[in-house]
């Protein structure tokens, strides 16, 4: 069970859109629509932003959206705001009642 | 609203057992799946394992030989035991709830730093 692959960092200017990719295999991301995304600010616990690939929990801004194609899931943040600067992690069900996280992506809002 | 709180020793000696407890308030552990996740300083998240209210467990294959997760329904708590620890087990340990059948972590504790050092 290997960690999902995310870019180490992405950046964007306020108002722009960015996309963070999360690449797995046919055993995890490619086989299930059970990808979730988390936002983590420094010193804080992660917060669920997207579940089941594209669904938003109550209270999460509609600027956050998720999608999947093949073995790669993606998180898109539109209308970037300074408060979006954080680390983002994807997570996928990996079969056999196991879960696997991505390595994390640091988002800088320039 | 469900709240989770980790507790236990913040310092553990190498080769000993790391033991943490997660106390759940505002809801019963007699439903849902309950999980442990850790994050070494400056690094990413790692899923450790989960327990269902029935007692069924599942663990990360890389940690399976050293991990036991148990639950105490009478006190609405679940616990983590990680045996034979080394410095590589130094991390912030989070407990979290797995939401329904969607296999996501919808509620998290604040996290607790555990340092492995003599």
JSON list of C-alpha atoms in Angstrom, two decimals:
[
{"chain": "A", "resi": 1, "resn": "UNK", "atom": "CA", "xyz": [0.00, 0.00, 0.00]},
{"chain": "A", "resi": 2, "resn": "UNK", "atom": "CA", "xyz": [1.84, 3.12, -1.21]},
{"chain": "A", "resi": 3, "resn": "UNK", "atom": "CA", "xyz": [0.91, 6.71, -0.48]},
{"chain": "A", "resi": 4, "resn": "UNK", "atom": "CA", "xyz": [-1.04, 8.53, -3.14]},
{"chain": "A", "resi": 5, "resn": "UNK", "atom": "CA", "xyz": [1.02, 11.03, -5.16]},
{"chain": "A", "resi": 6, "resn": "UNK", "atom": "CA", "xyz": [0.37, 14.76, -4.80]},
{"chain": "A", "resi": 7, "resn": "UNK", "atom": "CA", "xyz": [2.48, 17.72, -5.94]},
{"chain": "A", "resi": 8, "resn": "UNK", "atom": "CA", "xyz": [4.54, 19.07, -3.06]},
{"chain": "A", "resi": 9, "resn": "UNK", "atom": "CA", "xyz": [3.37, 22.62, -3.66]},
{"chain": "A", "resi": 10, "resn": "UNK", "atom": "CA", "xyz": [1.08, 24.76, -5.78]},
{"chain": "A", "resi": 11, "resn": "UNK", "atom": "CA", "xyz": [0.50, 28.49, -5.79]},
{"chain": "A", "resi": 12, "resn": "UNK", "atom": "CA", "xyz": [-1.93, 31.03, -7.11]},
{"chain": "A", "resi": 13, "resn": "UNK", "atom": "CA", "xyz": [-2.98, 34.64, -6.80]},
{"chain": "A", "resi": 14, "resn": "UNK", "atom": "CA", "xyz": [-6.14, 35.82, -5.07]},
{"chain": "A", "resi": 15, "resn": "UNK", "atom": "CA", "xyz": [-9.15, 35.31, -7.32]},
{"chain": "A", "resi": 16, "resn": "UNK", "atom": "CA", "xyz": [-7.49, 32.68, -9.46]},
{"chain": "A", "resi": 17, "resn": "UNK", "atom": "CA", "xyz": [-8.27, 28.96, -9.61]},
{"chain": "A", "resi": 18, "resn": "UNK", "atom": "CA", "xyz": [-5.87, 26.14, -8.81]},
{"chain": "A", "resi": 19, "resn": "UNK", "atom": "CA", "xyz": [-6.08, 22.37, -9.09]},
{"chain": "A", "resi": 20, "resn": "UNK", "atom": "CA", "xyz": [-4.33, 19.81, -6.91]},
{"chain": "A", "resi": 21, "resn": "UNK", "atom": "CA", "xyz": [-3.93, 16.32, -8.31]},
{"chain": "A", "resi": 22, "resn": "UNK", "atom": "CA", "xyz": [-3.90, 13.04, -6.40]},
{"chain": "A", "resi": 23, "resn": "UNK", "atom": "CA", "xyz": [-2.65, 10.03, -8.33]},
{"chain": "A", "resi": 24, "resn": "UNK", "atom": "CA", "xyz": [-3.14, 6.49, -7.15]},
{"chain": "A", "resi": 25, "resn": "UNK", "atom": "CA", "xyz": [-3.54, 3.11, -8.80]},
{"chain": "A", "resi": 26, "resn": "UNK", "atom": "CA", "xyz": [-6.27, 0.87, -10.09]},
{"chain": "A", "resi": 27, "resn": "UNK", "atom": "CA", "xyz": [-6.37, -0.65, -6.60]},
{"chain": "A", "resi": 28, "resn": "UNK", "atom": "CA", "xyz": [-7.42, 2.55, -4.85]},
{"chain": "A", "resi": 29, "resn": "UNK", "atom": "CA", "xyz": [-8.40, 5.79, -6.61]},
{"chain": "A", "resi": 30, "resn": "UNK", "atom": "CA", "xyz": [-9.13, 4.02, -9.86]},
{"chain": "A", "resi": 31, "resn": "UNK", "atom": "CA", "xyz": [-11.47, 1.46, -8.32]},
{"chain": "A", "resi": 32, "resn": "UNK", "atom": "CA", "xyz": [-13.58, 3.54, -5.95]},
{"chain": "A", "resi": 33, "resn": "UNK", "atom": "CA", "xyz": [-15.42, 6.87, -5.84]},
{"chain": "A", "resi": 34, "resn": "UNK", "atom": "CA", "xyz": [-14.32, 7.13, -2.23]},
{"chain": "A", "resi": 35, "resn": "UNK", "atom": "CA", "xyz": [-11.75, 9.91, -2.38]},
{"chain": "A", "resi": 36, "resn": "UNK", "atom": "CA", "xyz": [-11.82, 12.62, 0.27]},
{"chain": "A", "resi": 37, "resn": "UNK", "atom": "CA", "xyz": [-9.89, 15.86, 0.61]},
{"chain": "A", "resi": 38, "resn": "UNK", "atom": "CA", "xyz": [-8.71, 17.64, 3.77]},
{"chain": "A", "resi": 39, "resn": "UNK", "atom": "CA", "xyz": [-7.50, 21.14, 4.51]},
{"chain": "A", "resi": 40, "resn": "UNK", "atom": "CA", "xyz": [-4.98, 21.59, 7.32]},
{"chain": "A", "resi": 41, "resn": "UNK", "atom": "CA", "xyz": [-3.81, 24.91, 8.67]},
{"chain": "A", "resi": 42, "resn": "UNK", "atom": "CA", "xyz": [-0.59, 25.00, 10.73]},
{"chain": "A", "resi": 43, "resn": "UNK", "atom": "CA", "xyz": [-1.01, 23.51, 14.18]},
{"chain": "A", "resi": 44, "resn": "UNK", "atom": "CA", "xyz": [-4.61, 22.50, 13.49]},
{"chain": "A", "resi": 45, "resn": "UNK", "atom": "CA", "xyz": [-6.41, 19.25, 12.86]},
{"chain": "A", "resi": 46, "resn": "UNK", "atom": "CA", "xyz": [-7.37, 18.46, 9.26]},
{"chain": "A", "resi": 47, "resn": "UNK", "atom": "CA", "xyz": [-10.84, 19.49, 8.08]},
{"chain": "A", "resi": 48, "resn": "UNK", "atom": "CA", "xyz": [-12.95, 17.49, 5.62]},
{"chain": "A", "resi": 49, "resn": "UNK", "atom": "CA", "xyz": [-13.55, 19.52, 2.45]},
{"chain": "A", "resi": 50, "resn": "UNK", "atom": "CA", "xyz": [-14.70, 16.93, -0.11]},
{"chain": "A", "resi": 51, "resn": "UNK", "atom": "CA", "xyz": [-16.00, 13.38, 0.28]},
{"chain": "A", "resi": 52, "resn": "UNK", "atom": "CA", "xyz": [-17.00, 10.66, -2.16]},
{"chain": "A", "resi": 53, "resn": "UNK", "atom": "CA", "xyz": [-14.89, 12.39, -4.77]},
{"chain": "A", "resi": 54, "resn": "UNK", "atom": "CA", "xyz": [-17.07, 15.45, -5.37]},
{"chain": "A", "resi": 55, "resn": "UNK", "atom": "CA", "xyz": [-19.47, 16.05, -2.48]},
{"chain": "A", "resi": 56, "resn": "UNK", "atom": "CA", "xyz": [-19.12, 18.97, -0.09]},
{"chain": "A", "resi": 57, "resn": "UNK", "atom": "CA", "xyz": [-19.99, 18.71, 3.59]},
{"chain": "A", "resi": 58, "resn": "UNK", "atom": "CA", "xyz": [-22.37, 21.28, 4.97]},
{"chain": "A", "resi": 59, "resn": "UNK", "atom": "CA", "xyz": [-20.58, 24.56, 5.58]},
{"chain": "A", "resi": 60, "resn": "UNK", "atom": "CA", "xyz": [-17.78, 24.07, 3.05]},
{"chain": "A", "resi": 61, "resn": "UNK", "atom": "CA", "xyz": [-17.61, 26.81, 0.43]},
{"chain": "A", "resi": 62, "resn": "UNK", "atom": "CA", "xyz": [-18.77, 25.95, -3.10]},
{"chain": "A", "resi": 63, "resn": "UNK", "atom": "CA", "xyz": [-15.41, 27.33, -4.27]},
{"chain": "A", "resi": 64, "resn": "UNK", "atom": "CA", "xyz": [-14.08, 23.86, -3.47]},
{"chain": "A", "resi": 65, "resn": "UNK", "atom": "CA", "xyz": [-14.86, 21.08, -5.94]},
{"chain": "A", "resi": 66, "resn": "UNK", "atom": "CA", "xyz": [-13.61, 17.57, -6.58]},
{"chain": "A", "resi": 67, "resn": "UNK", "atom": "CA", "xyz": [-13.44, 15.27, -9.56]},
{"chain": "A", "resi": 68, "resn": "UNK", "atom": "CA", "xyz": [-11.82, 12.04, -10.74]},
{"chain": "A", "resi": 69, "resn": "UNK", "atom": "CA", "xyz": [-10.52, 10.63, -13.98]},
{"chain": "A", "resi": 70, "resn": "UNK", "atom": "CA", "xyz": [-9.03, 7.17, -14.07]},
{"chain": "A", "resi": 71, "resn": "UNK", "atom": "CA", "xyz": [-6.46, 6.78, -11.30]},
{"chain": "A", "resi": 72, "resn": "UNK", "atom": "CA", "xyz": [-6.26, 10.52, -10.60]},
{"chain": "A", "resi": 73, "resn": "UNK", "atom": "CA", "xyz": [-8.51, 12.60, -8.38]},
{"chain": "A", "resi": 74, "resn": "UNK", "atom": "CA", "xyz": [-8.41, 16.38, -8.35]},
{"chain": "A", "resi": 75, "resn": "UNK", "atom": "CA", "xyz": [-9.34, 19.20, -6.00]},
{"chain": "A", "resi": 76, "resn": "UNK", "atom": "CA", "xyz": [-10.09, 22.58, -7.56]},
{"chain": "A", "resi": 77, "resn": "UNK", "atom": "CA", "xyz": [-10.29, 25.79, -5.57]},
{"chain": "A", "resi": 78, "resn": "UNK", "atom": "CA", "xyz": [-11.77, 28.72, -7.44]},
{"chain": "A", "resi": 79, "resn": "UNK", "atom": "CA", "xyz": [-11.68, 32.38, -6.45]},
{"chain": "A", "resi": 80, "resn": "UNK", "atom": "CA", "xyz": [-8.60, 31.84, -4.29]},
{"chain": "A", "resi": 81, "resn": "UNK", "atom": "CA", "xyz": [-8.61, 33.65, -0.98]},
{"chain": "A", "resi": 82, "resn": "UNK", "atom": "CA", "xyz": [-5.80, 34.25, 1.50]},
{"chain": "A", "resi": 83, "resn": "UNK", "atom": "CA", "xyz": [-7.51, 31.94, 4.01]},
{"chain": "A", "resi": 84, "resn": "UNK", "atom": "CA", "xyz": [-7.17, 29.04, 1.56]},
{"chain": "A", "resi": 85, "resn": "UNK", "atom": "CA", "xyz": [-3.42, 28.96, 2.17]},
{"chain": "A", "resi": 86, "resn": "UNK", "atom": "CA", "xyz": [-2.91, 25.61, 3.89]},
{"chain": "A", "resi": 87, "resn": "UNK", "atom": "CA", "xyz": [-1.82, 22.03, 3.35]},
{"chain": "A", "resi": 88, "resn": "UNK", "atom": "CA", "xyz": [-4.21, 19.77, 1.44]},
{"chain": "A", "resi": 89, "resn": "UNK", "atom": "CA", "xyz": [-4.37, 15.98, 1.63]},
{"chain": "A", "resi": 90, "resn": "UNK", "atom": "CA", "xyz": [-6.28, 13.45, -0.41]},
{"chain": "A", "resi": 91, "resn": "UNK", "atom": "CA", "xyz": [-7.33, 10.09, 0.95]},
{"chain": "A", "resi": 92, "resn": "UNK", "atom": "CA", "xyz": [-8.77, 7.05, -0.80]},
{"chain": "A", "resi": 93, "resn": "UNK", "atom": "CA", "xyz": [-10.37, 3.78, 0.17]},
{"chain": "A", "resi": 94, "resn": "UNK", "atom": "CA", "xyz": [-7.88, 1.15, -0.94]},
{"chain": "A", "resi": 95, "resn": "UNK", "atom": "CA", "xyz": [-9.88, -2.04, -0.64]},
{"chain": "A", "resi": 96, "resn": "UNK", "atom": "CA", "xyz": [-9.61, -4.67, 2.05]},
{"chain": "A", "resi": 97, "resn": "UNK", "atom": "CA", "xyz": [-11.02, -2.19, 4.59]},
{"chain": "A", "resi": 98, "resn": "UNK", "atom": "CA", "xyz": [-7.92, -0.01, 4.35]},
{"chain": "A", "resi": 99, "resn": "UNK", "atom": "CA", "xyz": [-7.35, 3.66, 3.60]},
{"chain": "A", "resi": 100, "resn": "UNK", "atom": "CA", "xyz": [-4.38, 5.54, 2.16]},
{"chain": "A", "resi": 101, "resn": "UNK", "atom": "CA", "xyz": [-3.44, 9.22, 2.24]},
{"chain": "A", "resi": 102, "resn": "UNK", "atom": "CA", "xyz": [-1.58, 11.32, -0.25]},
{"chain": "A", "resi": 103, "resn": "UNK", "atom": "CA", "xyz": [1.70, 12.97, 0.70]},
{"chain": "A", "resi": 104, "resn": "UNK", "atom": "CA", "xyz": [0.12, 16.41, 0.94]},
{"chain": "A", "resi": 105, "resn": "UNK", "atom": "CA", "xyz": [0.31, 19.64, -1.05]},
{"chain": "A", "resi": 106, "resn": "UNK", "atom": "CA", "xyz": [1.22, 23.05, 0.32]},
{"chain": "A", "resi": 107, "resn": "UNK", "atom": "CA", "xyz": [-0.90, 25.79, -1.24]},
{"chain": "A", "resi": 108, "resn": "UNK", "atom": "CA", "xyz": [0.55, 29.28, -1.29]},
{"chain": "A", "resi": 109, "resn": "UNK", "atom": "CA", "xyz": [-1.70, 32.25, -2.08]},
{"chain": "A", "resi": 110, "resn": "UNK", "atom": "CA", "xyz": [0.66, 34.86, -3.45]},
{"chain": "B", "resi": 1, "resn": "UNK", "atom": "CA", "xyz": [-22.11, 17.92, 17.97]},
{"chain": "B", "resi": 2, "resn": "UNK", "atom": "CA", "xyz": [-19.62, 15.09, 18.31]},
{"chain": "B", "resi": 3, "resn": "UNK", "atom": "CA", "xyz": [-16.29, 15.98, 19.87]},
{"chain": "B", "resi": 4, "resn": "UNK", "atom": "CA", "xyz": [-13.17, 13.82, 20.19]},
{"chain": "B", "resi": 5, "resn": "UNK", "atom": "CA", "xyz": [-10.28, 14.27, 22.64]},
{"chain": "B", "resi": 6, "resn": "UNK", "atom": "CA", "xyz": [-7.01, 12.38, 22.72]},
{"chain": "B", "resi": 7, "resn": "UNK", "atom": "CA", "xyz": [-5.23, 11.67, 26.00]},
{"chain": "B", "resi": 8, "resn": "UNK", "atom": "CA", "xyz": [-2.20, 9.77, 27.20]},
{"chain": "B", "resi": 9, "resn": "UNK", "atom": "CA", "xyz": [1.53, 10.15, 27.85]},
{"chain": "B", "resi": 10, "resn": "UNK", "atom": "CA", "xyz": [3.33, 12.69, 25.72]},
{"chain": "B", "resi": 11, "resn": "UNK", "atom": "CA", "xyz": [6.68, 10.94, 26.12]},
{"chain": "B", "resi": 12, "resn": "UNK", "atom": "CA", "xyz": [7.41, 7.26, 25.56]},
{"chain": "B", "resi": 13, "resn": "UNK", "atom": "CA", "xyz": [10.74, 5.45, 25.76]},
{"chain": "B", "resi": 14, "resn": "UNK", "atom": "CA", "xyz": [12.10, 3.49, 22.79]},
{"chain": "B", "resi": 15, "resn": "UNK", "atom": "CA", "xyz": [11.03, -0.18, 22.69]},
{"chain": "B", "resi": 16, "resn": "UNK", "atom": "CA", "xyz": [8.06, 0.52, 24.98]},
{"chain": "B", "resi": 17, "resn": "UNK", "atom": "CA", "xyz": [4.35, 0.72, 24.12]},
{"chain": "B", "resi": 18, "resn": "UNK", "atom": "CA", "xyz": [2.59, 3.93, 23.12]},
{"chain": "B", "resi": 19, "resn": "UNK", "atom": "CA", "xyz": [-0.94, 4.01, 24.57]},
{"chain": "B", "resi": 20, "resn": "UNK", "atom": "CA", "xyz": [-3.53, 6.67, 23.75]},
{"chain": "B", "resi": 21, "resn": "UNK", "atom": "CA", "xyz": [-7.23, 7.00, 24.47]},
{"chain": "B", "resi": 22, "resn": "UNK", "atom": "CA", "xyz": [-9.84, 8.95, 22.54]},
{"chain": "B", "resi": 23, "resn": "UNK", "atom": "CA", "xyz": [-12.90, 10.10, 24.48]},
{"chain": "B", "resi": 24, "resn": "UNK", "atom": "CA", "xyz": [-16.00, 10.79, 22.40]},
{"chain": "B", "resi": 25, "resn": "UNK", "atom": "CA", "xyz": [-18.61, 13.24, 23.63]},
{"chain": "B", "resi": 26, "resn": "UNK", "atom": "CA", "xyz": [-21.87, 14.39, 22.09]},
{"chain": "B", "resi": 27, "resn": "UNK", "atom": "CA", "xyz": [-22.48, 11.03, 20.47]},
{"chain": "B", "resi": 28, "resn": "UNK", "atom": "CA", "xyz": [-22.12, 7.31, 21.02]},
{"chain": "B", "resi": 29, "resn": "UNK", "atom": "CA", "xyz": [-19.30, 5.14, 19.70]},
{"chain": "B", "resi": 30, "resn": "UNK", "atom": "CA", "xyz": [-21.89, 2.39, 19.32]},
{"chain": "B", "resi": 31, "resn": "UNK", "atom": "CA", "xyz": [-22.20, 3.37, 15.69]},
{"chain": "B", "resi": 32, "resn": "UNK", "atom": "CA", "xyz": [-19.78, 4.51, 13.01]},
{"chain": "B", "resi": 33, "resn": "UNK", "atom": "CA", "xyz": [-16.15, 3.52, 12.58]},
{"chain": "B", "resi": 34, "resn": "UNK", "atom": "CA", "xyz": [-13.48, 5.15, 14.77]},
{"chain": "B", "resi": 35, "resn": "UNK", "atom": "CA", "xyz": [-9.94, 5.67, 13.59]},
{"chain": "B", "resi": 36, "resn": "UNK", "atom": "CA", "xyz": [-6.41, 6.70, 14.50]},
{"chain": "B", "resi": 37, "resn": "UNK", "atom": "CA", "xyz": [-4.22, 8.78, 12.19]},
{"chain": "B", "resi": 38, "resn": "UNK", "atom": "CA", "xyz": [-0.74, 10.16, 12.81]},
{"chain": "B", "resi": 39, "resn": "UNK", "atom": "CA", "xyz": [1.46, 12.91, 11.42]},
{"chain": "B", "resi": 40, "resn": "UNK", "atom": "CA", "xyz": [5.22, 13.04, 12.07]},
{"chain": "B", "resi": 41, "resn": "UNK", "atom": "CA", "xyz": [6.55, 16.57, 12.56]},
{"chain": "B", "resi": 42, "resn": "UNK", "atom": "CA", "xyz": [6.68, 18.38, 9.23]},
{"chain": "B", "resi": 43, "resn": "UNK", "atom": "CA", "xyz": [5.34, 15.36, 7.32]},
{"chain": "B", "resi": 44, "resn": "UNK", "atom": "CA", "xyz": [2.08, 14.03, 5.94]},
{"chain": "B", "resi": 45, "resn": "UNK", "atom": "CA", "xyz": [-0.83, 12.08, 7.36]},
{"chain": "B", "resi": 46, "resn": "UNK", "atom": "CA", "xyz": [-0.72, 8.31, 7.84]},
{"chain": "B", "resi": 47, "resn": "UNK", "atom": "CA", "xyz": [-3.77, 6.16, 8.52]},
{"chain": "B", "resi": 48, "resn": "UNK", "atom": "CA", "xyz": [-3.11, 3.74, 11.41]},
{"chain": "B", "resi": 49, "resn": "UNK", "atom": "CA", "xyz": [-6.35, 1.78, 11.65]},
{"chain": "B", "resi": 50, "resn": "UNK", "atom": "CA", "xyz": [-9.96, 1.75, 12.76]},
{"chain": "B", "resi": 51, "resn": "UNK", "atom": "CA", "xyz": [-12.42, -0.07, 14.99]},
{"chain": "B", "resi": 52, "resn": "UNK", "atom": "CA", "xyz": [-16.12, -0.55, 14.41]},
{"chain": "B", "resi": 53, "resn": "UNK", "atom": "CA", "xyz": [-18.53, -0.52, 17.31]},
{"chain": "B", "resi": 54, "resn": "UNK", "atom": "CA", "xyz": [-18.87, -4.27, 16.95]},
{"chain": "B", "resi": 55, "resn": "UNK", "atom": "CA", "xyz": [-15.17, -4.61, 17.71]},
{"chain": "B", "resi": 56, "resn": "UNK", "atom": "CA", "xyz": [-14.11, -5.35, 14.13]},
{"chain": "B", "resi": 57, "resn": "UNK", "atom": "CA", "xyz": [-10.73, -3.79, 13.36]},
{"chain": "B", "resi": 58, "resn": "UNK", "atom": "CA", "xyz": [-8.58, -3.01, 10.35]},
{"chain": "B", "resi": 59, "resn": "UNK", "atom": "CA", "xyz": [-4.99, -1.78, 10.34]},
{"chain": "B", "resi": 60, "resn": "UNK", "atom": "CA", "xyz": [-2.48, -0.21, 7.99]},
{"chain": "B", "resi": 61, "resn": "UNK", "atom": "CA", "xyz": [-0.46, -3.16, 6.65]},
{"chain": "B", "resi": 62, "resn": "UNK", "atom": "CA", "xyz": [2.79, -1.32, 7.42]},
{"chain": "B", "resi": 63, "resn": "UNK", "atom": "CA", "xyz": [1.90, -1.09, 11.12]},
{"chain": "B", "resi": 64, "resn": "UNK", "atom": "CA", "xyz": [-0.31, -4.13, 11.56]},
{"chain": "B", "resi": 65, "resn": "UNK", "atom": "CA", "xyz": [2.25, -6.22, 13.48]},
{"chain": "B", "resi": 66, "resn": "UNK", "atom": "CA", "xyz": [2.60, -3.56, 16.19]},
{"chain": "B", "resi": 67, "resn": "UNK", "atom": "CA", "xyz": [-0.89, -2.03, 16.49]},
{"chain": "B", "resi": 68, "resn": "UNK", "atom": "CA", "xyz": [-3.98, -2.85, 18.50]},
{"chain": "B", "resi": 69, "resn": "UNK", "atom": "CA", "xyz": [-7.10, -0.68, 18.59]},
{"chain": "B", "resi": 70, "resn": "UNK", "atom": "CA", "xyz": [-9.77, -1.44, 21.17]},
{"chain": "B", "resi": 71, "resn": "UNK", "atom": "CA", "xyz": [-12.94, 0.18, 22.47]},
{"chain": "B", "resi": 72, "resn": "UNK", "atom": "CA", "xyz": [-14.69, 0.73, 25.80]},
{"chain": "B", "resi": 73, "resn": "UNK", "atom": "CA", "xyz": [-18.34, 1.35, 25.03]},
{"chain": "B", "resi": 74, "resn": "UNK", "atom": "CA", "xyz": [-19.26, 1.92, 28.68]},
{"chain": "B", "resi": 75, "resn": "UNK", "atom": "CA", "xyz": [-16.95, 4.95, 28.78]},
{"chain": "B", "resi": 76, "resn": "UNK", "atom": "CA", "xyz": [-17.49, 5.95, 25.14]},
{"chain": "B", "resi": 77, "resn": "UNK", "atom": "CA", "xyz": [-13.76, 5.63, 24.42]},
{"chain": "B", "resi": 78, "resn": "UNK", "atom": "CA", "xyz": [-11.48, 3.85, 22.01]},
{"chain": "B", "resi": 79, "resn": "UNK", "atom": "CA", "xyz": [-7.75, 3.30, 22.40]},
{"chain": "B", "resi": 80, "resn": "UNK", "atom": "CA", "xyz": [-4.52, 2.80, 20.48]},
{"chain": "B", "resi": 81, "resn": "UNK", "atom": "CA", "xyz": [-1.61, 0.61, 21.51]},
{"chain": "B", "resi": 82, "resn": "UNK", "atom": "CA", "xyz": [1.56, 0.77, 19.40]},
{"chain": "B", "resi": 83, "resn": "UNK", "atom": "CA", "xyz": [4.26, -1.62, 20.53]},
{"chain": "B", "resi": 84, "resn": "UNK", "atom": "CA", "xyz": [8.05, -1.52, 20.25]},
{"chain": "B", "resi": 85, "resn": "UNK", "atom": "CA", "xyz": [8.20, 2.17, 19.38]},
{"chain": "B", "resi": 86, "resn": "UNK", "atom": "CA", "xyz": [11.20, 3.96, 17.92]},
{"chain": "B", "resi": 87, "resn": "UNK", "atom": "CA", "xyz": [11.97, 7.61, 17.21]},
{"chain": "B", "resi": 88, "resn": "UNK", "atom": "CA", "xyz": [10.20, 7.16, 13.85]},
{"chain": "B", "resi": 89, "resn": "UNK", "atom": "CA", "xyz": [6.92, 6.84, 15.76]},
{"chain": "B", "resi": 90, "resn": "UNK", "atom": "CA", "xyz": [7.21, 10.39, 17.07]},
{"chain": "B", "resi": 91, "resn": "UNK", "atom": "CA", "xyz": [4.16, 12.18, 15.70]},
{"chain": "B", "resi": 92, "resn": "UNK", "atom": "CA", "xyz": [0.96, 14.04, 16.39]},
{"chain": "B", "resi": 93, "resn": "UNK", "atom": "CA", "xyz": [-1.67, 11.35, 16.86]},
{"chain": "B", "resi": 94, "resn": "UNK", "atom": "CA", "xyz": [-5.26, 12.14, 15.88]},
{"chain": "B", "resi": 95, "resn": "UNK", "atom": "CA", "xyz": [-8.41, 10.22, 16.58]},
{"chain": "B", "resi": 96, "resn": "UNK", "atom": "CA", "xyz": [-11.22, 10.65, 14.07]},
{"chain": "B", "resi": 97, "resn": "UNK", "atom": "CA", "xyz": [-14.66, 9.39, 13.10]},
{"chain": "B", "resi": 98, "resn": "UNK", "atom": "CA", "xyz": [-15.20, 7.72, 9.75]},
{"chain": "B", "resi": 99, "resn": "UNK", "atom": "CA", "xyz": [-18.44, 9.10, 8.37]},
{"chain": "B", "resi": 100, "resn": "UNK", "atom": "CA", "xyz": [-21.04, 6.56, 7.32]},
{"chain": "B", "resi": 101, "resn": "UNK", "atom": "CA", "xyz": [-20.27, 4.47, 4.28]},
{"chain": "B", "resi": 102, "resn": "UNK", "atom": "CA", "xyz": [-18.25, 7.14, 2.54]},
{"chain": "B", "resi": 103, "resn": "UNK", "atom": "CA", "xyz": [-14.91, 6.26, 4.14]},
{"chain": "B", "resi": 104, "resn": "UNK", "atom": "CA", "xyz": [-13.99, 9.81, 5.01]},
{"chain": "B", "resi": 105, "resn": "UNK", "atom": "CA", "xyz": [-12.90, 11.34, 8.30]},
{"chain": "B", "resi": 106, "resn": "UNK", "atom": "CA", "xyz": [-15.67, 13.79, 9.13]},
{"chain": "B", "resi": 107, "resn": "UNK", "atom": "CA", "xyz": [-14.79, 14.64, 12.71]},
{"chain": "B", "resi": 108, "resn": "UNK", "atom": "CA", "xyz": [-11.31, 14.92, 14.27]},
{"chain": "B", "resi": 109, "resn": "UNK", "atom": "CA", "xyz": [-9.75, 15.34, 17.68]},
{"chain": "B", "resi": 110, "resn": "UNK", "atom": "CA", "xyz": [-7.32, 18.21, 18.18]},
{"chain": "B", "resi": 111, "resn": "UNK", "atom": "CA", "xyz": [-4.34, 15.88, 18.06]},
{"chain": "B", "resi": 112, "resn": "UNK", "atom": "CA", "xyz": [-1.68, 14.97, 20.60]},
{"chain": "B", "resi": 113, "resn": "UNK", "atom": "CA", "xyz": [2.08, 15.04, 20.16]},
{"chain": "B", "resi": 114, "resn": "UNK", "atom": "CA", "xyz": [3.80, 11.88, 21.33]},
{"chain": "B", "resi": 115, "resn": "UNK", "atom": "CA", "xyz": [7.58, 11.92, 21.44]},
{"chain": "B", "resi": 116, "resn": "UNK", "atom": "CA", "xyz": [9.63, 8.73, 21.55]},
{"chain": "B", "resi": 117, "resn": "UNK", "atom": "CA", "xyz": [12.86, 9.42, 23.40]},
{"chain": "B", "resi": 118, "resn": "UNK", "atom": "CA", "xyz": [14.91, 8.04, 26.25]}
]
